[in-house]
Amino acid sequence: MTVSKRVAKSGAVTLPRQLRQETGILPGVPVDIEADEDGVHIRKHVPTCHFCGTVDDVKTVCGIEICRGCAEKIREEFEE
Ligand SMILES: [Zn+2]
């Protein structure tokens, strides 16, 4: 599916309704935006541990995405 759009003054580009529904990129869904030689890519954000990079069992704590393993390491540091 290729759709041509113009970039608004604000820099915004509206995703066509059909594309939003197909991809599940709906209002409020966090996205990652990446640019490379092919252009700009928008993907649903996958929560990723800030410390080790895993995507398994990740929660957001104080605005930082952290996995259970790293959270436990930090907790152990405070238990001494
Ligand atoms: Zn981690």
PDB file of C-alpha atoms and ligand atoms in Angstrom:
ATOM      1  CA  MET A   1       0.000   0.000   0.000  1.00  0.00           C
ATOM      2  CA  THR A   2       1.501   3.316  -1.077  1.00  0.00           C
ATOM      3  CA  VAL A   3      -0.132   6.623  -0.176  1.00  0.00           C
ATOM      4  CA  SER A   4       1.287  10.045  -0.958  1.00  0.00           C
ATOM      5  CA  LYS A   5       1.003  12.709   1.759  1.00  0.00           C
ATOM      6  CA  ARG A   6       2.396  16.159   2.402  1.00  0.00           C
ATOM      7  CA  VAL A   7       4.211  16.991   5.611  1.00  0.00           C
ATOM      8  CA  ALA A   8       2.326  19.611   7.686  1.00  0.00           C
ATOM      9  CA  LYS A   9       3.988  22.785   9.010  1.00  0.00           C
ATOM     10  CA  SER A  10       4.294  21.052  12.372  1.00  0.00           C
ATOM     11  CA  GLY A  11       6.177  18.165  10.767  1.00  0.00           C
ATOM     12  CA  ALA A  12       3.196  15.843  11.221  1.00  0.00           C
ATOM     13  CA  VAL A  13       2.150  13.271   8.639  1.00  0.00           C
ATOM     14  CA  THR A  14      -1.314  11.744   9.038  1.00  0.00           C
ATOM     15  CA  LEU A  15      -1.401   7.972   8.644  1.00  0.00           C
ATOM     16  CA  PRO A  16      -4.369   6.898   6.512  1.00  0.00           C
ATOM     17  CA  ARG A  17      -7.231   5.331   8.495  1.00  0.00           C
ATOM     18  CA  GLN A  18      -6.929   1.968   6.741  1.00  0.00           C
ATOM     19  CA  LEU A  19      -3.216   1.804   7.497  1.00  0.00           C
ATOM     20  CA  ARG A  20      -3.837   2.698  11.170  1.00  0.00           C
ATOM     21  CA  GLN A  21      -6.410  -0.057  11.472  1.00  0.00           C
ATOM     22  CA  GLU A  22      -4.264  -2.644   9.686  1.00  0.00           C
ATOM     23  CA  THR A  23      -1.184  -1.932  11.777  1.00  0.00           C
ATOM     24  CA  GLY A  24      -2.894  -1.238  15.110  1.00  0.00           C
ATOM     25  CA  ILE A  25      -1.067   2.090  15.276  1.00  0.00           C
ATOM     26  CA  LEU A  26      -4.052   3.843  16.847  1.00  0.00           C
ATOM     27  CA  PRO A  27      -4.251   7.090  18.851  1.00  0.00           C
ATOM     28  CA  GLY A  28      -2.100   6.859  21.977  1.00  0.00           C
ATOM     29  CA  VAL A  29      -0.031   3.882  20.797  1.00  0.00           C
ATOM     30  CA  PRO A  30       3.699   4.582  21.331  1.00  0.00           C
ATOM     31  CA  VAL A  31       5.855   4.238  18.204  1.00  0.00           C
ATOM     32  CA  ASP A  32       9.540   4.105  17.391  1.00  0.00           C
ATOM     33  CA  ILE A  33      10.672   6.251  14.459  1.00  0.00           C
ATOM     34  CA  GLU A  34      13.860   5.305  12.707  1.00  0.00           C
ATOM     35  CA  ALA A  35      15.548   6.743   9.629  1.00  0.00           C
ATOM     36  CA  ASP A  36      17.979   5.035   7.280  1.00  0.00           C
ATOM     37  CA  GLU A  37      18.956   5.212   3.619  1.00  0.00           C
ATOM     38  CA  ASP A  38      15.517   3.811   2.614  1.00  0.00           C
ATOM     39  CA  GLY A  39      13.576   6.531   4.447  1.00  0.00           C
ATOM     40  CA  VAL A  40      11.678   6.883   7.703  1.00  0.00           C
ATOM     41  CA  HIS A  41      10.188   3.820   9.373  1.00  0.00           C
ATOM     42  CA  ILE A  42       7.462   3.907  12.027  1.00  0.00           C
ATOM     43  CA  ARG A  43       6.913   0.798  14.173  1.00  0.00           C
ATOM     44  CA  LYS A  44       4.884   0.070  17.268  1.00  0.00           C
ATOM     45  CA  HIS A  45       7.117   0.596  20.263  1.00  0.00           C
ATOM     46  CA  VAL A  46       8.305  -2.627  21.869  1.00  0.00           C
ATOM     47  CA  PRO A  47       9.174  -2.098  25.558  1.00  0.00           C
ATOM     48  CA  THR A  48      12.910  -2.861  25.861  1.00  0.00           C
ATOM     49  CA  CYS A  49      15.040  -3.023  29.013  1.00  0.00           C
ATOM     50  CA  HIS A  50      17.129   0.164  29.251  1.00  0.00           C
ATOM     51  CA  PHE A  51      19.955  -1.793  30.926  1.00  0.00           C
ATOM     52  CA  CYS A  52      20.325  -5.130  29.071  1.00  0.00           C
ATOM     53  CA  GLY A  53      18.189  -4.711  25.951  1.00  0.00           C
ATOM     54  CA  THR A  54      15.851  -7.661  26.497  1.00  0.00           C
ATOM     55  CA  VAL A  55      12.192  -7.401  25.508  1.00  0.00           C
ATOM     56  CA  ASP A  56      11.050 -10.141  27.926  1.00  0.00           C
ATOM     57  CA  ASP A  57       9.131  -9.253  31.093  1.00  0.00           C
ATOM     58  CA  VAL A  58       9.758  -5.499  30.795  1.00  0.00           C
ATOM     59  CA  LYS A  59       7.880  -2.896  32.830  1.00  0.00           C
ATOM     60  CA  THR A  60       8.152   0.876  32.983  1.00  0.00           C
ATOM     61  CA  VAL A  61       9.309   2.148  36.394  1.00  0.00           C
ATOM     62  CA  CYS A  62       9.812   5.883  36.984  1.00  0.00           C
ATOM     63  CA  GLY A  63       9.754   6.355  33.204  1.00  0.00           C
ATOM     64  CA  ILE A  64      12.486   3.764  32.583  1.00  0.00           C
ATOM     65  CA  GLU A  65      11.804   0.411  30.907  1.00  0.00           C
ATOM     66  CA  ILE A  66      13.444  -2.340  32.942  1.00  0.00           C
ATOM     67  CA  CYS A  67      13.285  -6.154  32.910  1.00  0.00           C
ATOM     68  CA  ARG A  68      12.682  -8.306  35.973  1.00  0.00           C
ATOM     69  CA  GLY A  69      16.316  -9.542  36.028  1.00  0.00           C
ATOM     70  CA  CYS A  70      17.826  -6.030  36.058  1.00  0.00           C
ATOM     71  CA  ALA A  71      15.228  -4.821  38.578  1.00  0.00           C
ATOM     72  CA  GLU A  72      16.262  -7.647  40.901  1.00  0.00           C
ATOM     73  CA  LYS A  73      19.977  -6.794  40.499  1.00  0.00           C
ATOM     74  CA  ILE A  74      19.221  -3.195  41.498  1.00  0.00           C
ATOM     75  CA  ARG A  75      17.104  -4.337  44.444  1.00  0.00           C
ATOM     76  CA  GLU A  76      19.968  -6.594  45.655  1.00  0.00           C
ATOM     77  CA  GLU A  77      22.312  -3.566  45.617  1.00  0.00           C
ATOM     78  CA  PHE A  78      20.072  -1.871  48.165  1.00  0.00           C
ATOM     79  CA  GLU A  79      19.661  -4.895  50.424  1.00  0.00           C
ATOM     80  CA  GLU A  80      23.148  -4.811  51.974  1.00  0.00           C
TER      81      GLU A  80
HETATM   82 ZN    ZN B   1      17.398  -5.906  31.763  1.00  0.00          ZN
END
